PDB file of C-alpha atoms in Angstrom:
ATOM      1  CA  UNK U 105      81.063  83.493  75.601  1.00  0.00           C
ATOM      2  CA  UNK U 106      83.769  80.833  75.834  1.00  0.00           C
ATOM      3  CA  UNK U 107      84.393  77.193  75.350  1.00  0.00           C
ATOM      4  CA  UNK U 108      84.147  74.130  77.507  1.00  0.00           C
ATOM      5  CA  UNK U 109      87.424  72.551  78.577  1.00  0.00           C
ATOM      6  CA  UNK U 110      87.378  68.930  79.609  1.00  0.00           C
ATOM      7  CA  UNK U 111      89.000  67.805  82.823  1.00  0.00           C
ATOM      8  CA  UNK U 112      92.647  66.822  82.788  1.00  0.00           C
ATOM      9  CA  UNK U 113      93.359  63.129  83.369  1.00  0.00           C
ATOM     10  CA  UNK U 114      92.549  62.130  86.936  1.00  0.00           C
ATOM     11  CA  UNK U 115      95.454  61.274  89.214  1.00  0.00           C
ATOM     12  CA  UNK U 116      94.727  57.676  90.180  1.00  0.00           C
ATOM     13  CA  UNK U 117      97.098  57.909  93.144  1.00  0.00           C
ATOM     14  CA  UNK U 118      94.606  59.674  95.435  1.00  0.00           C
ATOM     15  CA  UNK U 119      91.017  58.692  94.810  1.00  0.00           C
ATOM     16  CA  UNK U 120      89.856  60.575  97.943  1.00  0.00           C
ATOM     17  CA  UNK U 121      90.510  64.002  96.393  1.00  0.00           C
ATOM     18  CA  UNK U 122      87.860  64.987  93.822  1.00  0.00           C
ATOM     19  CA  UNK U 123      89.285  66.269  90.573  1.00  0.00           C
ATOM     20  CA  UNK U 124      87.283  69.152  89.145  1.00  0.00           C
ATOM     21  CA  UNK U 125      86.127  69.332  85.589  1.00  0.00           C
ATOM     22  CA  UNK U 126      86.817  72.742  84.100  1.00  0.00           C
ATOM     23  CA  UNK U 127      83.997  74.579  82.371  1.00  0.00           C
ATOM     24  CA  UNK U 128      84.597  77.990  80.815  1.00  0.00           C
ATOM     25  CA  UNK U 129      81.876  80.595  80.389  1.00  0.00           C
ATOM     26  CA  UNK U 130      82.634  83.906  78.704  1.00  0.00           C
ATOM     27  CA  UNK U 131      80.067  86.681  78.615  1.00  0.00           C
ATOM     28  CA  UNK U 132      79.998  89.049  75.695  1.00  0.00           C
ATOM     29  CA  UNK U 133      77.645  91.121  73.574  1.00  0.00           C
ATOM     30  CA  UNK U 134      77.301  91.045  69.745  1.00  0.00           C
ATOM     31  CA  UNK U 135      76.614  94.582  68.873  1.00  0.00           C
ATOM     32  CA  UNK U 136      70.623 103.254  72.348  1.00  0.00           C
ATOM     33  CA  UNK U 137      71.393 104.605  75.259  1.00  0.00           C
ATOM     34  CA  UNK U 138      69.368 103.460  78.254  1.00  0.00           C
ATOM     35  CA  UNK U 139      68.674 105.253  81.521  1.00  0.00           C
ATOM     36  CA  UNK U 140      71.219 105.017  84.289  1.00  0.00           C
ATOM     37  CA  UNK U 141      70.560 104.181  87.923  1.00  0.00           C
ATOM     38  CA  UNK U 142      70.452 106.273  91.076  1.00  0.00           C
ATOM     39  CA  UNK U 143      72.367 105.170  94.136  1.00  0.00           C
ATOM     40  CA  UNK U 144      73.420 106.636  97.453  1.00  0.00           C
ATOM     41  CA  UNK U 145      76.594 108.701  97.345  1.00  0.00           C
ATOM     42  CA  UNK U 146      78.776 110.318 100.009  1.00  0.00           C
ATOM     43  CA  UNK U 147      76.748 111.778 102.857  1.00  0.00           C
ATOM     44  CA  UNK U 148      73.598 109.888 101.791  1.00  0.00           C
ATOM     45  CA  UNK U 149      73.256 112.120  98.731  1.00  0.00           C
ATOM     46  CA  UNK U 150      71.668 110.681  95.606  1.00  0.00           C
ATOM     47  CA  UNK U 151      74.081 110.003  92.757  1.00  0.00           C
ATOM     48  CA  UNK U 152      73.117 109.103  89.193  1.00  0.00           C
ATOM     49  CA  UNK U 153      75.238 106.340  87.676  1.00  0.00           C
ATOM     50  CA  UNK U 154      75.688 105.976  83.945  1.00  0.00           C
ATOM     51  CA  UNK U 155      75.070 102.283  83.318  1.00  0.00           C
ATOM     52  CA  UNK U 156      74.854 100.453  79.996  1.00  0.00           C
ATOM     53  CA  UNK U 157      75.538 103.381  77.668  1.00  0.00           C
ATOM     54  CA  UNK U 158      74.722 101.153  74.680  1.00  0.00           C
ATOM     55  CA  UNK U 159      71.606  99.012  74.269  1.00  0.00           C
ATOM     56  CA  UNK U 160      72.550  95.658  72.728  1.00  0.00           C
ATOM     57  CA  UNK U 161      70.124  93.312  71.042  1.00  0.00           C
ATOM     58  CA  UNK U 162      71.504  90.216  72.795  1.00  0.00           C
ATOM     59  CA  UNK U 163      73.869  88.982  75.488  1.00  0.00           C
ATOM     60  CA  UNK U 164      75.726  85.725  74.870  1.00  0.00           C
ATOM     61  CA  UNK U 165      77.262  82.980  76.984  1.00  0.00           C
ATOM     62  CA  UNK U 166      79.627  80.911  74.880  1.00  0.00           C
ATOM     63  CA  UNK U 167      78.006  82.426  71.765  1.00  0.00           C
ATOM     64  CA  UNK U 168      74.447  81.445  72.744  1.00  0.00           C
ATOM     65  CA  UNK U 169      71.480  83.234  74.298  1.00  0.00           C
ATOM     66  CA  UNK U 170      69.156  81.860  76.987  1.00  0.00           C
ATOM     67  CA  UNK U 171      66.664  80.986  74.255  1.00  0.00           C
ATOM     68  CA  UNK U 172      69.036  78.135  73.359  1.00  0.00           C
ATOM     69  CA  UNK U 173      71.699  77.969  76.102  1.00  0.00           C
ATOM     70  CA  UNK U 174      74.715  75.716  76.186  1.00  0.00           C
ATOM     71  CA  UNK U 175      73.946  72.579  78.217  1.00  0.00           C
ATOM     72  CA  UNK U 176      77.027  71.310  80.024  1.00  0.00           C
ATOM     73  CA  UNK U 177      76.661  67.673  81.036  1.00  0.00           C
ATOM     74  CA  UNK U 178      78.032  66.983  84.516  1.00  0.00           C
ATOM     75  CA  UNK U 179      78.042  64.091  86.969  1.00  0.00           C
ATOM     76  CA  UNK U 180      75.787  63.955  89.987  1.00  0.00           C
ATOM     77  CA  UNK U 181      77.770  65.010  93.044  1.00  0.00           C
ATOM     78  CA  UNK U 182      80.672  66.100  90.829  1.00  0.00           C
ATOM     79  CA  UNK U 183      82.975  69.061  91.270  1.00  0.00           C
ATOM     80  CA  UNK U 184      83.088  71.810  88.644  1.00  0.00           C
ATOM     81  CA  UNK U 185      85.688  74.505  88.216  1.00  0.00           C
ATOM     82  CA  UNK U 186      83.767  77.281  86.487  1.00  0.00           C
ATOM     83  CA  UNK U 187      85.960  79.841  84.721  1.00  0.00           C
ATOM     84  CA  UNK U 188      83.931  82.963  83.971  1.00  0.00           C
ATOM     85  CA  UNK U 189      85.367  85.563  81.594  1.00  0.00           C
ATOM     86  CA  UNK U 190      83.736  88.935  81.036  1.00  0.00           C
ATOM     87  CA  UNK U 191      84.569  89.516  77.375  1.00  0.00           C
ATOM     88  CA  UNK U 192      82.068  92.352  76.921  1.00  0.00           C
ATOM     89  CA  UNK U 193      83.395  95.776  75.946  1.00  0.00           C
ATOM     90  CA  UNK U 194      80.691  97.812  77.679  1.00  0.00           C
ATOM     91  CA  UNK U 195      78.780  95.582  80.118  1.00  0.00           C
ATOM     92  CA  UNK U 196      79.250  94.378  83.669  1.00  0.00           C
ATOM     93  CA  UNK U 197      77.505  91.402  85.219  1.00  0.00           C
ATOM     94  CA  UNK U 198      76.595  89.580  88.388  1.00  0.00           C
ATOM     95  CA  UNK U 199      77.464  85.884  88.177  1.00  0.00           C
ATOM     96  CA  UNK U 200      74.434  84.181  89.742  1.00  0.00           C
ATOM     97  CA  UNK U 201      74.749  80.508  90.734  1.00  0.00           C
ATOM     98  CA  UNK U 202      71.119  80.230  91.833  1.00  0.00           C
ATOM     99  CA  UNK U 203      70.693  77.488  94.433  1.00  0.00           C
ATOM    100  CA  UNK U 204      74.335  76.415  94.180  1.00  0.00           C
ATOM    101  CA  UNK U 205      77.123  77.664  96.426  1.00  0.00           C
ATOM    102  CA  UNK U 206      80.507  78.277  94.867  1.00  0.00           C
ATOM    103  CA  UNK U 207      83.952  79.263  96.106  1.00  0.00           C
ATOM    104  CA  UNK U 208      86.021  81.845  94.255  1.00  0.00           C
ATOM    105  CA  UNK U 209      89.570  80.444  94.171  1.00  0.00           C
ATOM    106  CA  UNK U 210      91.267  82.640  91.548  1.00  0.00           C
ATOM    107  CA  UNK U 211      90.898  86.143  90.127  1.00  0.00           C
ATOM    108  CA  UNK U 212      92.351  86.981  86.715  1.00  0.00           C
ATOM    109  CA  UNK U 213      94.222  83.671  86.882  1.00  0.00           C
ATOM    110  CA  UNK U 214      95.879  84.313  90.268  1.00  0.00           C
ATOM    111  CA  UNK U 215      95.009  82.145  93.312  1.00  0.00           C
ATOM    112  CA  UNK U 216      93.071  83.645  96.218  1.00  0.00           C
ATOM    113  CA  UNK U 217      91.885  82.201  99.507  1.00  0.00           C
ATOM    114  CA  UNK U 218      88.443  80.725  98.884  1.00  0.00           C
ATOM    115  CA  UNK U 219      85.455  83.061  99.204  1.00  0.00           C
ATOM    116  CA  UNK U 220      82.057  81.341  99.313  1.00  0.00           C
ATOM    117  CA  UNK U 221      78.800  82.673  97.895  1.00  0.00           C
ATOM    118  CA  UNK U 222      76.238  82.307  95.140  1.00  0.00           C
ATOM    119  CA  UNK U 223      76.446  85.750  93.509  1.00  0.00           C
ATOM    120  CA  UNK U 224      79.632  87.528  92.467  1.00  0.00           C
ATOM    121  CA  UNK U 225      80.237  90.839  90.629  1.00  0.00           C
ATOM    122  CA  UNK U 226      82.295  90.737  87.427  1.00  0.00           C
ATOM    123  CA  UNK U 227      83.586  93.935  85.818  1.00  0.00           C
ATOM    124  CA  UNK U 228      84.776  94.282  82.230  1.00  0.00           C
ATOM    125  CA  UNK U 229      87.870  92.174  81.422  1.00  0.00           C
ATOM    126  CA  UNK U 230      87.808  90.415  84.805  1.00  0.00           C
ATOM    127  CA  UNK U 231      87.927  86.630  85.244  1.00  0.00           C
ATOM    128  CA  UNK U 232      86.811  84.405  88.107  1.00  0.00           C
ATOM    129  CA  UNK U 233      87.521  80.734  88.851  1.00  0.00           C
ATOM    130  CA  UNK U 234      84.696  79.285  90.960  1.00  0.00           C
ATOM    131  CA  UNK U 235      84.641  75.773  92.460  1.00  0.00           C
ATOM    132  CA  UNK U 236      81.173  74.216  92.685  1.00  0.00           C
ATOM    133  CA  UNK U 237      80.244  70.901  94.336  1.00  0.00           C
ATOM    134  CA  UNK U 238      76.963  69.700  92.874  1.00  0.00           C
ATOM    135  CA  UNK U 239      74.633  68.613  95.695  1.00  0.00           C
ATOM    136  CA  UNK U 240      72.316  66.301  93.720  1.00  0.00           C
ATOM    137  CA  UNK U 241      70.968  65.387  90.329  1.00  0.00           C
ATOM    138  CA  UNK U 242      69.212  68.071  88.336  1.00  0.00           C
ATOM    139  CA  UNK U 243      69.717  71.089  86.088  1.00  0.00           C
ATOM    140  CA  UNK U 244      71.429  74.209  87.418  1.00  0.00           C
ATOM    141  CA  UNK U 245      71.393  77.506  85.476  1.00  0.00           C
ATOM    142  CA  UNK U 246      74.536  79.629  85.808  1.00  0.00           C
ATOM    143  CA  UNK U 247      73.519  83.173  84.899  1.00  0.00           C
ATOM    144  CA  UNK U 248      75.316  86.396  84.064  1.00  0.00           C
ATOM    145  CA  UNK U 249      72.893  89.180  85.015  1.00  0.00           C
ATOM    146  CA  UNK U 250      73.467  92.601  83.482  1.00  0.00           C
ATOM    147  CA  UNK U 251      73.895  95.361  86.074  1.00  0.00           C
ATOM    148  CA  UNK U 252      71.070  97.893  86.211  1.00  0.00           C
ATOM    149  CA  UNK U 253      68.882  95.793  83.922  1.00  0.00           C
ATOM    150  CA  UNK U 254      66.706  92.675  83.858  1.00  0.00           C
ATOM    151  CA  UNK U 255      68.495  91.118  80.886  1.00  0.00           C
ATOM    152  CA  UNK U 256      70.716  88.100  81.408  1.00  0.00           C
ATOM    153  CA  UNK U 257      72.538  85.258  79.733  1.00  0.00           C
ATOM    154  CA  UNK U 258      74.134  82.030  80.896  1.00  0.00           C
ATOM    155  CA  UNK U 259      74.637  78.292  80.602  1.00  0.00           C
ATOM    156  CA  UNK U 260      73.036  75.251  82.267  1.00  0.00           C
ATOM    157  CA  UNK U 261      74.838  72.505  84.202  1.00  0.00           C
ATOM    158  CA  UNK U 262      72.812  69.297  83.904  1.00  0.00           C
ATOM    159  CA  UNK U 263      73.310  65.814  85.343  1.00  0.00           C
ATOM    160  CA  UNK U 264      72.074  62.728  83.443  1.00  0.00           C
ATOM    161  CA  UNK U 265      68.289  62.716  83.521  1.00  0.00           C
ATOM    162  CA  UNK U 266      68.103  66.258  84.858  1.00  0.00           C
ATOM    163  CA  UNK U 267      64.974  68.122  83.769  1.00  0.00           C
ATOM    164  CA  UNK U 268      65.972  71.296  81.919  1.00  0.00           C
ATOM    165  CA  UNK U 269      63.367  74.034  82.129  1.00  0.00           C
ATOM    166  CA  UNK U 270      63.139  77.207  80.125  1.00  0.00           C
ATOM    167  CA  UNK U 271      64.645  80.126  82.056  1.00  0.00           C
ATOM    168  CA  UNK U 272      61.942  82.694  82.709  1.00  0.00           C
ATOM    169  CA  UNK U 273      62.144  86.292  81.564  1.00  0.00           C
ATOM    170  CA  UNK U 274      61.008  89.315  83.536  1.00  0.00           C
ATOM    171  CA  UNK U 275      63.417  89.030  86.459  1.00  0.00           C
ATOM    172  CA  UNK U 276      64.048  92.143  88.602  1.00  0.00           C
ATOM    173  CA  UNK U 277      66.831  94.466  87.502  1.00  0.00           C
ATOM    174  CA  UNK U 278      70.228  93.606  88.967  1.00  0.00           C
ATOM    175  CA  UNK U 279      71.984  96.290  91.034  1.00  0.00           C
ATOM    176  CA  UNK U 280      75.195  97.966  89.857  1.00  0.00           C
ATOM    177  CA  UNK U 281      78.285  95.821  90.315  1.00  0.00           C
ATOM    178  CA  UNK U 282      80.269  96.748  93.401  1.00  0.00           C
ATOM    179  CA  UNK U 283      83.389  95.885  95.384  1.00  0.00           C
ATOM    180  CA  UNK U 284      81.705  93.490  97.820  1.00  0.00           C
ATOM    181  CA  UNK U 285      83.793  90.592  96.516  1.00  0.00           C
ATOM    182  CA  UNK U 286      86.982  92.629  96.107  1.00  0.00           C
ATOM    183  CA  UNK U 287      86.903  93.572  99.797  1.00  0.00           C
ATOM    184  CA  UNK U 288      86.888  89.869 100.799  1.00  0.00           C
ATOM    185  CA  UNK U 289      89.642  88.629  98.510  1.00  0.00           C
ATOM    186  CA  UNK U 290      93.126  87.744  99.790  1.00  0.00           C
ATOM    187  CA  UNK U 291      95.993  86.625  97.584  1.00  0.00           C
ATOM    188  CA  UNK U 292      97.503  83.215  98.228  1.00  0.00           C
ATOM    189  CA  UNK U 293     100.872  84.615  97.117  1.00  0.00           C
ATOM    190  CA  UNK U 294     100.945  88.376  97.893  1.00  0.00           C
ATOM    191  CA  UNK U 295     103.807  90.600  96.858  1.00  0.00           C
ATOM    192  CA  UNK U 296     106.674  90.644  99.403  1.00  0.00           C
ATOM    193  CA  UNK U 297     106.132  93.468 101.936  1.00  0.00           C
ATOM    194  CA  UNK U 298     108.264  96.585 101.402  1.00  0.00           C
ATOM    195  CA  UNK U 299     107.784 100.322 101.223  1.00  0.00           C
ATOM    196  CA  UNK U 300     106.904 101.956  97.921  1.00  0.00           C
ATOM    197  CA  UNK U 301     109.553 103.764  95.898  1.00  0.00           C
ATOM    198  CA  UNK U 302     106.917 105.810  94.063  1.00  0.00           C
ATOM    199  CA  UNK U 303     103.374 106.782  95.114  1.00  0.00           C
ATOM    200  CA  UNK U 304     101.247 108.150  92.275  1.00  0.00           C
ATOM    201  CA  UNK U 305      97.661 109.433  92.389  1.00  0.00           C
ATOM    202  CA  UNK U 306      95.610 109.060  89.199  1.00  0.00           C
ATOM    203  CA  UNK U 307      92.270 110.867  88.962  1.00  0.00           C
ATOM    204  CA  UNK U 308      89.918 109.388  86.365  1.00  0.00           C
ATOM    205  CA  UNK U 309      87.753 112.044  84.717  1.00  0.00           C
ATOM    206  CA  UNK U 310      85.829 112.929  81.592  1.00  0.00           C
ATOM    207  CA  UNK U 311      82.193 112.951  80.612  1.00  0.00           C
ATOM    208  CA  UNK U 312      79.447 111.944  78.232  1.00  0.00           C
ATOM    209  CA  UNK U 313      79.517 115.264  76.316  1.00  0.00           C
ATOM    210  CA  UNK U 314      81.946 114.970  74.704  1.00  0.00           C
ATOM    211  CA  UNK U 315      82.364 111.212  75.113  1.00  0.00           C
ATOM    212  CA  UNK U 316      85.975 111.484  76.276  1.00  0.00           C
ATOM    213  CA  UNK U 317      87.879 110.207  79.314  1.00  0.00           C
ATOM    214  CA  UNK U 318      91.018 111.419  81.031  1.00  0.00           C
ATOM    215  CA  UNK U 319      93.689 110.599  83.586  1.00  0.00           C
ATOM    216  CA  UNK U 320      94.837 113.544  85.703  1.00  0.00           C
ATOM    217  CA  UNK U 321      93.131 115.869  83.235  1.00  0.00           C
ATOM    218  CA  UNK U 322      95.095 114.548  80.234  1.00  0.00           C
ATOM    219  CA  UNK U 323      93.528 112.891  77.201  1.00  0.00           C
ATOM    220  CA  UNK U 324      95.210 110.266  75.041  1.00  0.00           C
ATOM    221  CA  UNK U 325      97.536 110.644  73.174  1.00  0.00           C
ATOM    222  CA  UNK U 326      98.651 113.927  74.819  1.00  0.00           C
ATOM    223  CA  UNK U 327      99.700 112.435  78.162  1.00  0.00           C
ATOM    224  CA  UNK U 328     102.661 112.709  80.517  1.00  0.00           C
ATOM    225  CA  UNK U 329     104.204 109.256  81.123  1.00  0.00           C
ATOM    226  CA  UNK U 330     105.202 108.112  84.587  1.00  0.00           C
ATOM    227  CA  UNK U 331     108.742 106.853  84.059  1.00  0.00           C
ATOM    228  CA  UNK U 332     109.947 103.980  86.243  1.00  0.00           C
ATOM    229  CA  UNK U 333     113.036 101.852  86.567  1.00  0.00           C
ATOM    230  CA  UNK U 334     113.336  98.103  86.862  1.00  0.00           C
ATOM    231  CA  UNK U 335     112.702  96.693  90.323  1.00  0.00           C
ATOM    232  CA  UNK U 336     110.880  99.709  91.741  1.00  0.00           C
ATOM    233  CA  UNK U 337     107.827  99.235  93.938  1.00  0.00           C
ATOM    234  CA  UNK U 338     105.019 101.501  92.748  1.00  0.00           C
ATOM    235  CA  UNK U 339     101.852 102.379  94.675  1.00  0.00           C
ATOM    236  CA  UNK U 340      99.001 103.861  92.626  1.00  0.00           C
ATOM    237  CA  UNK U 341      95.950 105.575  94.146  1.00  0.00           C
ATOM    238  CA  UNK U 342      93.005 105.602  91.724  1.00  0.00           C
ATOM    239  CA  UNK U 343      90.184 108.122  92.229  1.00  0.00           C
ATOM    240  CA  UNK U 344      87.195 107.917  89.889  1.00  0.00           C
ATOM    241  CA  UNK U 345      85.407 111.261  89.451  1.00  0.00           C
ATOM    242  CA  UNK U 346      83.030 109.894  86.830  1.00  0.00           C
ATOM    243  CA  UNK U 347      79.426 108.811  87.286  1.00  0.00           C
ATOM    244  CA  UNK U 348      80.165 105.270  86.124  1.00  0.00           C
ATOM    245  CA  UNK U 349      82.574 102.642  87.360  1.00  0.00           C
ATOM    246  CA  UNK U 350      85.931 102.229  85.655  1.00  0.00           C
ATOM    247  CA  UNK U 351      87.486  98.839  84.965  1.00  0.00           C
ATOM    248  CA  UNK U 352      91.275  99.211  85.037  1.00  0.00           C
ATOM    249  CA  UNK U 353      93.104  96.391  83.201  1.00  0.00           C
ATOM    250  CA  UNK U 354      96.904  96.367  83.380  1.00  0.00           C
ATOM    251  CA  UNK U 355      98.483  94.896  80.256  1.00  0.00           C
ATOM    252  CA  UNK U 356     101.233  92.348  80.965  1.00  0.00           C
ATOM    253  CA  UNK U 357     101.479  93.444  84.611  1.00  0.00           C
ATOM    254  CA  UNK U 358      99.817  92.306  87.832  1.00  0.00           C
ATOM    255  CA  UNK U 359      99.258  94.250  91.013  1.00  0.00           C
ATOM    256  CA  UNK U 360      98.062  93.717  94.572  1.00  0.00           C
ATOM    257  CA  UNK U 361      94.988  95.590  95.791  1.00  0.00           C
ATOM    258  CA  UNK U 362      95.889  97.258  99.108  1.00  0.00           C
ATOM    259  CA  UNK U 363      92.986  99.664  99.787  1.00  0.00           C
ATOM    260  CA  UNK U 364      89.358 100.221  98.813  1.00  0.00           C
ATOM    261  CA  UNK U 365      87.857 103.674  99.333  1.00  0.00           C
ATOM    262  CA  UNK U 366      90.862 104.528 101.487  1.00  0.00           C
ATOM    263  CA  UNK U 367      90.414 101.488 103.742  1.00  0.00           C
ATOM    264  CA  UNK U 368      93.521  99.259 103.866  1.00  0.00           C
ATOM    265  CA  UNK U 369      93.083  95.603 102.919  1.00  0.00           C
ATOM    266  CA  UNK U 370      95.324  92.667 102.088  1.00  0.00           C
ATOM    267  CA  UNK U 371      93.691  92.037  98.756  1.00  0.00           C
ATOM    268  CA  UNK U 372      94.017  89.973  95.626  1.00  0.00           C
ATOM    269  CA  UNK U 373      96.849  89.896  93.133  1.00  0.00           C
ATOM    270  CA  UNK U 374      95.248  90.489  89.741  1.00  0.00           C
ATOM    271  CA  UNK U 375      95.442  92.521  86.535  1.00  0.00           C
ATOM    272  CA  UNK U 376      92.003  94.228  86.422  1.00  0.00           C
ATOM    273  CA  UNK U 377      90.225  96.155  89.173  1.00  0.00           C
ATOM    274  CA  UNK U 378      86.902  98.003  89.360  1.00  0.00           C
ATOM    275  CA  UNK U 379      87.107 101.605  90.599  1.00  0.00           C
ATOM    276  CA  UNK U 380      83.732 102.794  91.865  1.00  0.00           C
ATOM    277  CA  UNK U 381      82.324 106.140  90.661  1.00  0.00           C
ATOM    278  CA  UNK U 382      82.594 109.444  92.551  1.00  0.00           C
ATOM    279  CA  UNK U 383      84.648 107.872  95.323  1.00  0.00           C
ATOM    280  CA  UNK U 384      85.601 110.306  98.118  1.00  0.00           C
ATOM    281  CA  UNK U 385      88.824 108.396  98.805  1.00  0.00           C
ATOM    282  CA  UNK U 386      91.185 106.453  96.573  1.00  0.00           C
ATOM    283  CA  UNK U 387      91.392 102.788  95.721  1.00  0.00           C
ATOM    284  CA  UNK U 388      95.028 101.714  95.940  1.00  0.00           C
ATOM    285  CA  UNK U 389      97.173  98.975  94.506  1.00  0.00           C
ATOM    286  CA  UNK U 390     100.867  98.204  94.512  1.00  0.00           C
ATOM    287  CA  UNK U 391     102.893  96.579  91.809  1.00  0.00           C
ATOM    288  CA  UNK U 392     106.383  95.197  91.492  1.00  0.00           C
ATOM    289  CA  UNK U 393     107.699  96.895  88.383  1.00  0.00           C
ATOM    290  CA  UNK U 394     109.882  94.869  85.999  1.00  0.00           C
ATOM    291  CA  UNK U 395     110.494  97.585  83.413  1.00  0.00           C
ATOM    292  CA  UNK U 396     109.507 101.019  82.194  1.00  0.00           C
ATOM    293  CA  UNK U 397     105.763 101.621  82.157  1.00  0.00           C
ATOM    294  CA  UNK U 398     103.783 104.426  80.570  1.00  0.00           C
ATOM    295  CA  UNK U 399     100.377 105.098  82.110  1.00  0.00           C
ATOM    296  CA  UNK U 400      97.796 105.802  79.417  1.00  0.00           C
ATOM    297  CA  UNK U 401      94.075 105.759  78.816  1.00  0.00           C
ATOM    298  CA  UNK U 402      92.795 103.309  76.228  1.00  0.00           C
ATOM    299  CA  UNK U 403      89.303 103.860  74.811  1.00  0.00           C
ATOM    300  CA  UNK U 404      87.648 100.486  74.210  1.00  0.00           C
ATOM    301  CA  UNK U 405      84.576 100.865  72.026  1.00  0.00           C
ATOM    302  CA  UNK U 406      81.974 101.670  72.926  1.00  0.00           C
ATOM    303  CA  UNK U 407      82.808 102.282  76.598  1.00  0.00           C
ATOM    304  CA  UNK U 408      86.030 103.527  78.157  1.00  0.00           C
ATOM    305  CA  UNK U 409      88.459 101.118  79.748  1.00  0.00           C
ATOM    306  CA  UNK U 410      91.179 102.509  81.959  1.00  0.00           C
ATOM    307  CA  UNK U 411      94.342 100.912  80.714  1.00  0.00           C
ATOM    308  CA  UNK U 412      97.960 100.751  81.956  1.00  0.00           C
ATOM    309  CA  UNK U 413     100.094  99.938  78.943  1.00  0.00           C
ATOM    310  CA  UNK U 414     103.296  98.232  80.089  1.00  0.00           C
ATOM    311  CA  UNK U 415     106.496  98.497  78.093  1.00  0.00           C
TER     312      UNK U 415
END
């Protein structure tokens, strides 16, 4: 998945402030369709979600499976900054800290007000920085659990002398990733408040037969660009009409999430957002535009990523 990064030199001037060691964990798959999952839709109707279109033979954390996981040696009572990167092209995970409690302090590299928990959703291309204070000596698995499936991967944080046990198989299937974390996030440095110069609705569509995906009914490369000028404030409403969630990464641009399912929030500043399937109302974000941007759909094998290609 990723590599381990050692802590920067400790500032000796303030010994009362713990300095976190940074540990990176990147989830990915090395390369058959599997069944999807049914969930409640609008009006308590049942909706079938297409999850995990491709069946992979393994899931890796820092290039290793749970049969031989990476063991990260940590100090008892130490503070860890865990940087989790979802590098998979077609898989979404729940980051499960087990008995530990962590605080999300950054999304996609941008600071947010701390959100505490022990399980966090992570869509394709998203990144989370999580601060963890180790309570005692021991071994602590950090797992990435595949949505809609019982398969998982991960690493192990272990203090000196900590007993490392084999991680058992046969765990219950994890639910689909959702926006439970997104709804709680608030940017430390939000975009300055101002009205939008342009409001654009983008409807995500397509289907499994043929395996093709569209924006506003247009398929790449035959698309109509949304032309902007430098300094404009743009508000984009994303509506996903598909039966699977869409991860929308914005190349070289960041945006602020301002609504989920039509409900206003003061959300995170980030570059990738999950848009839930068959949403009755839009998810919205605003961006401060620094140049001309063409909105396009990029197909990332084997699963579609919704991609804003900045120019």
